[in-house]
Coordinates of C-alpha atoms in Angstrom, one line a residue:
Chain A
X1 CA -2.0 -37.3 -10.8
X2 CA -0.4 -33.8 -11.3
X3 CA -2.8 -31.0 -11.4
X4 CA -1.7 -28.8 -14.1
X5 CA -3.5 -25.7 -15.8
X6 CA -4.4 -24.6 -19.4
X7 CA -2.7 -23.7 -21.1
X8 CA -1.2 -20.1 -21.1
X9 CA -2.8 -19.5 -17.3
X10 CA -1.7 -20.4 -14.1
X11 CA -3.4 -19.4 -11.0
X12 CA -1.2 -16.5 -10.2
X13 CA -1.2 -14.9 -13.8
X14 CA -4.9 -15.6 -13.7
X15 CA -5.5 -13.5 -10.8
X16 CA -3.2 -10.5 -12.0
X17 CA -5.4 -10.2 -15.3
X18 CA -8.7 -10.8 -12.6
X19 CA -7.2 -8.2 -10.5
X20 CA -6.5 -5.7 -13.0
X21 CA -10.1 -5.9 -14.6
X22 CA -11.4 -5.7 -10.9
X23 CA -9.3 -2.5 -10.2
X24 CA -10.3 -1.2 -13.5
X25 CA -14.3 -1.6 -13.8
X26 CA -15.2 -2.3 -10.3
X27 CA -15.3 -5.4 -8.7
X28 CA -19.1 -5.8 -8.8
X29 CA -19.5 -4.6 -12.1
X30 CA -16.9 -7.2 -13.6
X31 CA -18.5 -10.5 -14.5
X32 CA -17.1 -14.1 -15.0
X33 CA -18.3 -13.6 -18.7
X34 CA -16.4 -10.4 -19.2
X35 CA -13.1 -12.0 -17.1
X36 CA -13.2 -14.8 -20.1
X37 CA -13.2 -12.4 -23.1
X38 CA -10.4 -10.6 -21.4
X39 CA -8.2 -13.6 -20.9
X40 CA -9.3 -15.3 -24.1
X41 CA -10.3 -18.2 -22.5
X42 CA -13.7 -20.1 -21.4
X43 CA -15.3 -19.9 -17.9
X44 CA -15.0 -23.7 -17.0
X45 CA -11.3 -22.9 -17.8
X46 CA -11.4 -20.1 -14.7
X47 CA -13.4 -22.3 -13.0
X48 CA -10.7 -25.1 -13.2
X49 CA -8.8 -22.8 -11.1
X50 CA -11.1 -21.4 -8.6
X51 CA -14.3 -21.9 -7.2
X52 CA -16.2 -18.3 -7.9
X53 CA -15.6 -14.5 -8.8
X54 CA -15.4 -14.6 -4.8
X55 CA -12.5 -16.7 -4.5
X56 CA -10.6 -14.6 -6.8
X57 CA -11.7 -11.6 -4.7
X58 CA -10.8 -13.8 -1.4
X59 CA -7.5 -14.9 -3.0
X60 CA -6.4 -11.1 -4.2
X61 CA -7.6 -9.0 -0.6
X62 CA -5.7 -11.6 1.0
X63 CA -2.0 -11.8 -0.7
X64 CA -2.8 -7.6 1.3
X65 CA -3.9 -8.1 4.2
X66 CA -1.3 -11.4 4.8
X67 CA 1.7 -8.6 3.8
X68 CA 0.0 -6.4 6.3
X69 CA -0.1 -8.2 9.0
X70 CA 3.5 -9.8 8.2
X71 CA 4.9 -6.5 8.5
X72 CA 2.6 -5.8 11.7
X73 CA 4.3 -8.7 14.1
X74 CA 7.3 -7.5 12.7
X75 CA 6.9 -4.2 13.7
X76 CA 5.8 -5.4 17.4
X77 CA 8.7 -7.3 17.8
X78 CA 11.0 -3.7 17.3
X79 CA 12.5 -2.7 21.1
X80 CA 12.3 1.2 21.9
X81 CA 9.8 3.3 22.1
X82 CA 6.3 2.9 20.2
X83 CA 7.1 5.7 17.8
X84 CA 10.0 3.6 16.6
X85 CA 7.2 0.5 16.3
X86 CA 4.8 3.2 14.6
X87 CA 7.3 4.3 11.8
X88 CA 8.0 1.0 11.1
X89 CA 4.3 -0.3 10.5
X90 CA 4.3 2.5 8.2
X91 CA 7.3 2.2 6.1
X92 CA 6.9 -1.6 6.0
X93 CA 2.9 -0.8 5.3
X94 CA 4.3 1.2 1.9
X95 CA 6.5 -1.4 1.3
X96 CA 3.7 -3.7 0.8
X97 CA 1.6 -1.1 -0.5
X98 CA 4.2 -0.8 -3.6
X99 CA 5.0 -4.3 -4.0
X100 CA 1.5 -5.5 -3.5
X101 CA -0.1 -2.2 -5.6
X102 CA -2.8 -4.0 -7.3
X103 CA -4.0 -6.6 -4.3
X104 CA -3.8 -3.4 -1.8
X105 CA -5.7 -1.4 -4.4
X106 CA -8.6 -4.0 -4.6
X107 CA -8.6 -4.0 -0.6
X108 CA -8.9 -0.8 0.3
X109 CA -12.4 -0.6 -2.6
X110 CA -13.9 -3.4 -1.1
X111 CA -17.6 -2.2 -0.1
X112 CA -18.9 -4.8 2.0
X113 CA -21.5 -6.3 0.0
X114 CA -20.2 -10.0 0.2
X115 CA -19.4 -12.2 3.0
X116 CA -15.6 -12.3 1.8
X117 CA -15.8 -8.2 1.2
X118 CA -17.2 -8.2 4.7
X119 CA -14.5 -10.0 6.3
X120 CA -11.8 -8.3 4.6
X121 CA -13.1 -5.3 6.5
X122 CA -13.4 -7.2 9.5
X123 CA -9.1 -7.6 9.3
X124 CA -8.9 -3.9 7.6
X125 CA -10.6 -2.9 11.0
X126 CA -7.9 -5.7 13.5
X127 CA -5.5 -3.9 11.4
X128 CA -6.9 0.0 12.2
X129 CA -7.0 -0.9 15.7
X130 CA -3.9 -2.0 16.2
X131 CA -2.7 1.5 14.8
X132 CA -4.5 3.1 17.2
X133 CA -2.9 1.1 19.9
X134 CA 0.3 2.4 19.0
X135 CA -0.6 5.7 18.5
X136 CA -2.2 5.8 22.1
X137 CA 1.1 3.8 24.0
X138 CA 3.2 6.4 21.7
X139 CA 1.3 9.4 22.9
X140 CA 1.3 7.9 26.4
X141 CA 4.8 7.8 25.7
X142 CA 4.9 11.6 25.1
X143 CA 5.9 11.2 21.6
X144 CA 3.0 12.3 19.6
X145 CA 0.5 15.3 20.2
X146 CA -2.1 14.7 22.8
X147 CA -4.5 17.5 21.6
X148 CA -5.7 14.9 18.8
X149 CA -7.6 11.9 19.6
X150 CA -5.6 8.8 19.1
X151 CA -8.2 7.2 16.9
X152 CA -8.1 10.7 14.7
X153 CA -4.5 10.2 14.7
X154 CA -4.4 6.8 13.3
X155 CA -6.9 7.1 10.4
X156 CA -4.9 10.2 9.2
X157 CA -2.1 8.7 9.1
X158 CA -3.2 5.5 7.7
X159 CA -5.1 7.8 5.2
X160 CA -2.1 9.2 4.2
X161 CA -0.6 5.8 3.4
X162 CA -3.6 4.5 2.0
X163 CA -4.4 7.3 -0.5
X164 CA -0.7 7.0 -2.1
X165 CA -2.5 3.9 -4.1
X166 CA -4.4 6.6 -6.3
X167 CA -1.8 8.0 -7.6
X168 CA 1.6 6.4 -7.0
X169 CA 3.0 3.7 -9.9
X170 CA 6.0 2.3 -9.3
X171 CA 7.4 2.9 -12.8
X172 CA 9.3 6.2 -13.6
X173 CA 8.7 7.4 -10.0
X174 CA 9.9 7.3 -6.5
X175 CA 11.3 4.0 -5.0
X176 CA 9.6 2.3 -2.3
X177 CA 11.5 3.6 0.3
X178 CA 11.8 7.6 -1.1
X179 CA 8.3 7.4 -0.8
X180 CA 8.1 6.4 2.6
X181 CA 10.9 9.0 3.9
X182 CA 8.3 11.5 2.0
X183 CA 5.2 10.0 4.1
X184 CA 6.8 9.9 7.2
X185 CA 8.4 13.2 6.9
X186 CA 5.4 14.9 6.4
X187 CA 3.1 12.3 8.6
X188 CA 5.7 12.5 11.6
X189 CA 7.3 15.8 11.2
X190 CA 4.7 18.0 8.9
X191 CA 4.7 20.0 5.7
X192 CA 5.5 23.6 7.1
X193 CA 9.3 24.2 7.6
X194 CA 10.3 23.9 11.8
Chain B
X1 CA -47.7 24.6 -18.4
X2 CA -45.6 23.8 -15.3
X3 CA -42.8 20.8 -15.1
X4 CA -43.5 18.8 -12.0
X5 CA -41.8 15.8 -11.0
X6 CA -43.6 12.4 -10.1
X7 CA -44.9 12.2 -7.0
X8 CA -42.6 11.7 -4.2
X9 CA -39.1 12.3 -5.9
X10 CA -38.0 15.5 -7.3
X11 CA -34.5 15.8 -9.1
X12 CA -32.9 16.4 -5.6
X13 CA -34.7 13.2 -4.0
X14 CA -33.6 11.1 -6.8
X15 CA -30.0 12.3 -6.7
X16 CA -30.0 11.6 -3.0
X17 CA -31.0 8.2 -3.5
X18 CA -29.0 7.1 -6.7
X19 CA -26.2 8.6 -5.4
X20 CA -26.5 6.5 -2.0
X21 CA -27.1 3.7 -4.2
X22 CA -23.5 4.0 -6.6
X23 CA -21.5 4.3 -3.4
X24 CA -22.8 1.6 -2.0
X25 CA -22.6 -0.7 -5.3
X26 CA -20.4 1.0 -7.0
X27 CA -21.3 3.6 -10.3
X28 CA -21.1 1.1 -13.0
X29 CA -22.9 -2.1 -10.9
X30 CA -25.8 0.0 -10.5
X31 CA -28.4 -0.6 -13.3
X32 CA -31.5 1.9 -13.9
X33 CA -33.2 -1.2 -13.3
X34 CA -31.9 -1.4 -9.8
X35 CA -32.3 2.5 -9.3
X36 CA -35.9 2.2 -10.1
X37 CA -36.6 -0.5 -8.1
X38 CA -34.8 1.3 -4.8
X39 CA -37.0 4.1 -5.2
X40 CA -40.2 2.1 -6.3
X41 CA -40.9 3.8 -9.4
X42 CA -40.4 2.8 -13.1
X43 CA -38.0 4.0 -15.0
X44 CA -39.7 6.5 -17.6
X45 CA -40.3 8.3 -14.6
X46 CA -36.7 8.6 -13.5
X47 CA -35.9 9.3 -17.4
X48 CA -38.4 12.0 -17.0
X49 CA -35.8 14.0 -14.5
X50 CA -32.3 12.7 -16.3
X51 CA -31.7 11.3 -20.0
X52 CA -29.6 8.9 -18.4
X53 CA -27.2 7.6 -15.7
X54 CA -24.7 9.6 -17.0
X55 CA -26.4 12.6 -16.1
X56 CA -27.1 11.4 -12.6
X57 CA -23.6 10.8 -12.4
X58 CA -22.3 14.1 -13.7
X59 CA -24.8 16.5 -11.7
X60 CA -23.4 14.4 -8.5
X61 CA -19.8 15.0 -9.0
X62 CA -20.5 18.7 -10.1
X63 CA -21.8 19.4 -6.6
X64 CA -18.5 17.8 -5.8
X65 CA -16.4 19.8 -8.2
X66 CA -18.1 22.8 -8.1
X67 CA -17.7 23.1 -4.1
X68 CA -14.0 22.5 -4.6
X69 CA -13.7 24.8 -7.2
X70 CA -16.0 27.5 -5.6
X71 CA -13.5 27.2 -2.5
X72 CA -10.0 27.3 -4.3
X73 CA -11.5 30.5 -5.8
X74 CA -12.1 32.0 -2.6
X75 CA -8.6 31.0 -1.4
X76 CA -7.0 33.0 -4.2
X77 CA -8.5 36.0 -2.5
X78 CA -6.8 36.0 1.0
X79 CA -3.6 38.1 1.3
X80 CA -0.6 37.1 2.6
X81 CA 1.9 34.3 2.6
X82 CA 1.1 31.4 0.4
X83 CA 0.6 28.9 3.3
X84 CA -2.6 30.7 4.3
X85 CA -3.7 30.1 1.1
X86 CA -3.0 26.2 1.0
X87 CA -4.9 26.0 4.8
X88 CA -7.9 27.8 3.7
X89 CA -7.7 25.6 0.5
X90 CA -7.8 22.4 3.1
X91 CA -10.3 23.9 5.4
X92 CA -12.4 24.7 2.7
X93 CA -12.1 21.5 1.0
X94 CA -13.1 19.6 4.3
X95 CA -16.1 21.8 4.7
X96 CA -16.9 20.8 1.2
X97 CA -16.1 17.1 1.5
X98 CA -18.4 17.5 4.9
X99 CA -21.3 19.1 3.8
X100 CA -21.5 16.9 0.5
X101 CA -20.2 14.0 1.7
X102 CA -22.2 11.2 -0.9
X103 CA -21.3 13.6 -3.6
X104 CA -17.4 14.1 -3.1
X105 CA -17.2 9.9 -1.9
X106 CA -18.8 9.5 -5.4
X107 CA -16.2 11.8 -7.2
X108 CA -13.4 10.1 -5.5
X109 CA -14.4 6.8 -6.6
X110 CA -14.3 7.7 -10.2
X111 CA -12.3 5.5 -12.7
X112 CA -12.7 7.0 -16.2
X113 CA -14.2 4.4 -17.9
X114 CA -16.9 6.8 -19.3
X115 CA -16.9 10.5 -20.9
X116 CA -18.6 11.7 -17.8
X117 CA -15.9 10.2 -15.5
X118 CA -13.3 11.1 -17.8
X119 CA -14.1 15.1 -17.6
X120 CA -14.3 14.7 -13.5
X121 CA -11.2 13.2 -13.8
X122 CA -10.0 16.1 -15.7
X123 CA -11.6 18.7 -13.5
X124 CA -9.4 17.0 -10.7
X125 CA -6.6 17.0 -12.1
X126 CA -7.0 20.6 -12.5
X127 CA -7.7 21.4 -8.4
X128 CA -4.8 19.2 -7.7
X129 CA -2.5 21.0 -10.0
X130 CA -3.6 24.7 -8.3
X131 CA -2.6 22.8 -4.7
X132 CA 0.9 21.9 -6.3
X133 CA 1.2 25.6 -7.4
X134 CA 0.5 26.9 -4.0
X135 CA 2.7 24.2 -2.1
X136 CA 5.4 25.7 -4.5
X137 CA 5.1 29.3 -3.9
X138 CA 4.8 28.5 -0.3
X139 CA 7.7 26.5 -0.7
X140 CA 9.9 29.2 -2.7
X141 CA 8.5 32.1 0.5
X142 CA 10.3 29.4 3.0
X143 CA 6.9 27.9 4.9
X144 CA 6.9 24.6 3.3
X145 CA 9.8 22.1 3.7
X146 CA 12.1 21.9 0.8
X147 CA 13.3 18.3 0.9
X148 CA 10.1 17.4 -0.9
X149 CA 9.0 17.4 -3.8
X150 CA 5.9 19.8 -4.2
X151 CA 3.6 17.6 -6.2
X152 CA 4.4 14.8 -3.9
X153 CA 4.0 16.8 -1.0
X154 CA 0.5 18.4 -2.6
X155 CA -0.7 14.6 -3.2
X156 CA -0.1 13.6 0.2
X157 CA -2.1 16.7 1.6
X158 CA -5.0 16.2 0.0
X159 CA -4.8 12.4 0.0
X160 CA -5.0 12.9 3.8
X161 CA -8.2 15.1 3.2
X162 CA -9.4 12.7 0.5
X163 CA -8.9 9.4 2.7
X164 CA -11.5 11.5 5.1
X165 CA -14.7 9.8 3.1
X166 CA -13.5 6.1 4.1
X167 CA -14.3 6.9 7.6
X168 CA -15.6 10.2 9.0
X169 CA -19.3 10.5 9.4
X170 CA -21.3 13.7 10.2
X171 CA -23.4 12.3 13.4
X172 CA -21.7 11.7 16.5
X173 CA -18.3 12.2 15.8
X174 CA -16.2 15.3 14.9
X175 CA -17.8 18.3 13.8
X176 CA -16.6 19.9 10.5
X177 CA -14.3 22.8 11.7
X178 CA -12.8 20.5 14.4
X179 CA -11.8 17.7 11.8
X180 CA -10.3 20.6 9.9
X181 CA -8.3 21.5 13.1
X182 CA -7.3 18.2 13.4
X183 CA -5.9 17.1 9.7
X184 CA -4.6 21.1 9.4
X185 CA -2.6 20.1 13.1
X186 CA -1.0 16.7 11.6
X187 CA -0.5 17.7 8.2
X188 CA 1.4 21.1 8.6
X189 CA 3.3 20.2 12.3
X190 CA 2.8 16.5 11.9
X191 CA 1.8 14.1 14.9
X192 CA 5.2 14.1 16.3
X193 CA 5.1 15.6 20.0
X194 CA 7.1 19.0 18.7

């Protein structure tokens, strides 16, 4: 027997439409009910696809956090020095953060208030520490400024990365990898002239 | 005749705990309902404070707005090159964010779907156009880099302050003026060893 869906929705355009309503109203605030009338179709349709509202949630934070943590063993397997390593994460982190917009957008609101919200931020923090690694065998390295804790480091940099999802769109506006020349020119290097 | 509130919440109590209550659920999750139940009274006697959520809403991102705006004023006043300007603008802001941290974390997280969260969004659009104006005239006196684009380089500033609510908490970590140290270090010099 071949599974198939309705008609008019597969399970990945499904999740872009759940995705989008997610990003736009919240994801607690958006209901199953609410997810129907914007795709035009019943609930048992959506549930033909997936279990719960959860899944969807579980499906969408991870298609982030796998690109994430793709681009993190990449980045480990770089030779040199950890800055090199560093500067990679981050460009490649960009990289997923622009292909991956909407999926990284819904991560990085997720509260905690579920079991799946509350593992995603389980991985976010796998993910933080590693950074922090870095930063430390980097510093260590005598590479970046020791007068800032490591940890301090890290989540400014990663804020950096992470805040580009409120206002970057892809559309009319700097490429993936102009934008991450501009990050890590101003992460690495700073915004007052040397 | 004298207004009083109902026992045990006045309009700053109520704020404090509504507003806890959006950042945790999330603004448009959060039901009166919900809000009355949290602080155990009924809700004519939270309508007898506020007409509606709305207004709880819009009196918490004010604080928000208002200590922004009260800062960028402030800025305007200091002599001297541009760049001084733009620092106390961060410094201030991160005093700001600090000192009325459920407040701005609320502001940051608004989406627009509402009049109230349309005119925050508005009023922020506003601050962050007076940080591209000062990154340019810094720019044009030769402080700030050149092979960025101001209102690139402006967003990734204050995205760096902004990311700031995700993690930095008032007890036991970094106090306020060292935090600003910090982001002011990696921001204008970057994290590179120099």
């Amino acid at each position: 027997m071949t599974r198939r869906g309705r008609p008019g929705y597969d399970l990945e355009s499904l999740l872009a439409v759940a995705v989008k309503l997610f990003n736009e109203r919240g994801y607690e605030a958006t209901s199953m009910e609410e997810l129907s009338r914007k795709l035009g179709i019943t609930k048992s349709a959506i549930y033909y696809h997936v279990a719960s509202k959860d899944e969807l949630l579980r499906l969408a934070v991870d298609r982030a956090l796998n690109g994430l943590f793709a681009v993190a063993d990449e980045a480990m397997t770089i030779e040199g020095p950890s800055i090199d390593r560093l500067e990679f994460l981050v460009r490649g982190s960009i990289n997923v953060l622009v292909e991956r917009l909407p999926f990284v957008t819904l991560l990085l609101r997720v509260r905690g208030n579920t079991k799946v919200e509350r593992a995603a931020l389980a991985r976010r923090r796998e993910f933080d520490q590693l950074v922090t690694e870095l930063v430390k065998q980097a510093e260590a390295e005598g590479d970046v400024r020791p007068d800032i804790d490591p940890s301090v480091t890290a989540r400014l940099l990663f804020g950096t990365v992470n805040s580009l999802i409120e206002w970057y769109r892809p559309r009319g506006g700097l490429g993936s990898a102009e934008l991450a020349d501009a990050v890590c020119a101003i992460a690495f290097d700073g915004l007052r002239t040397r």
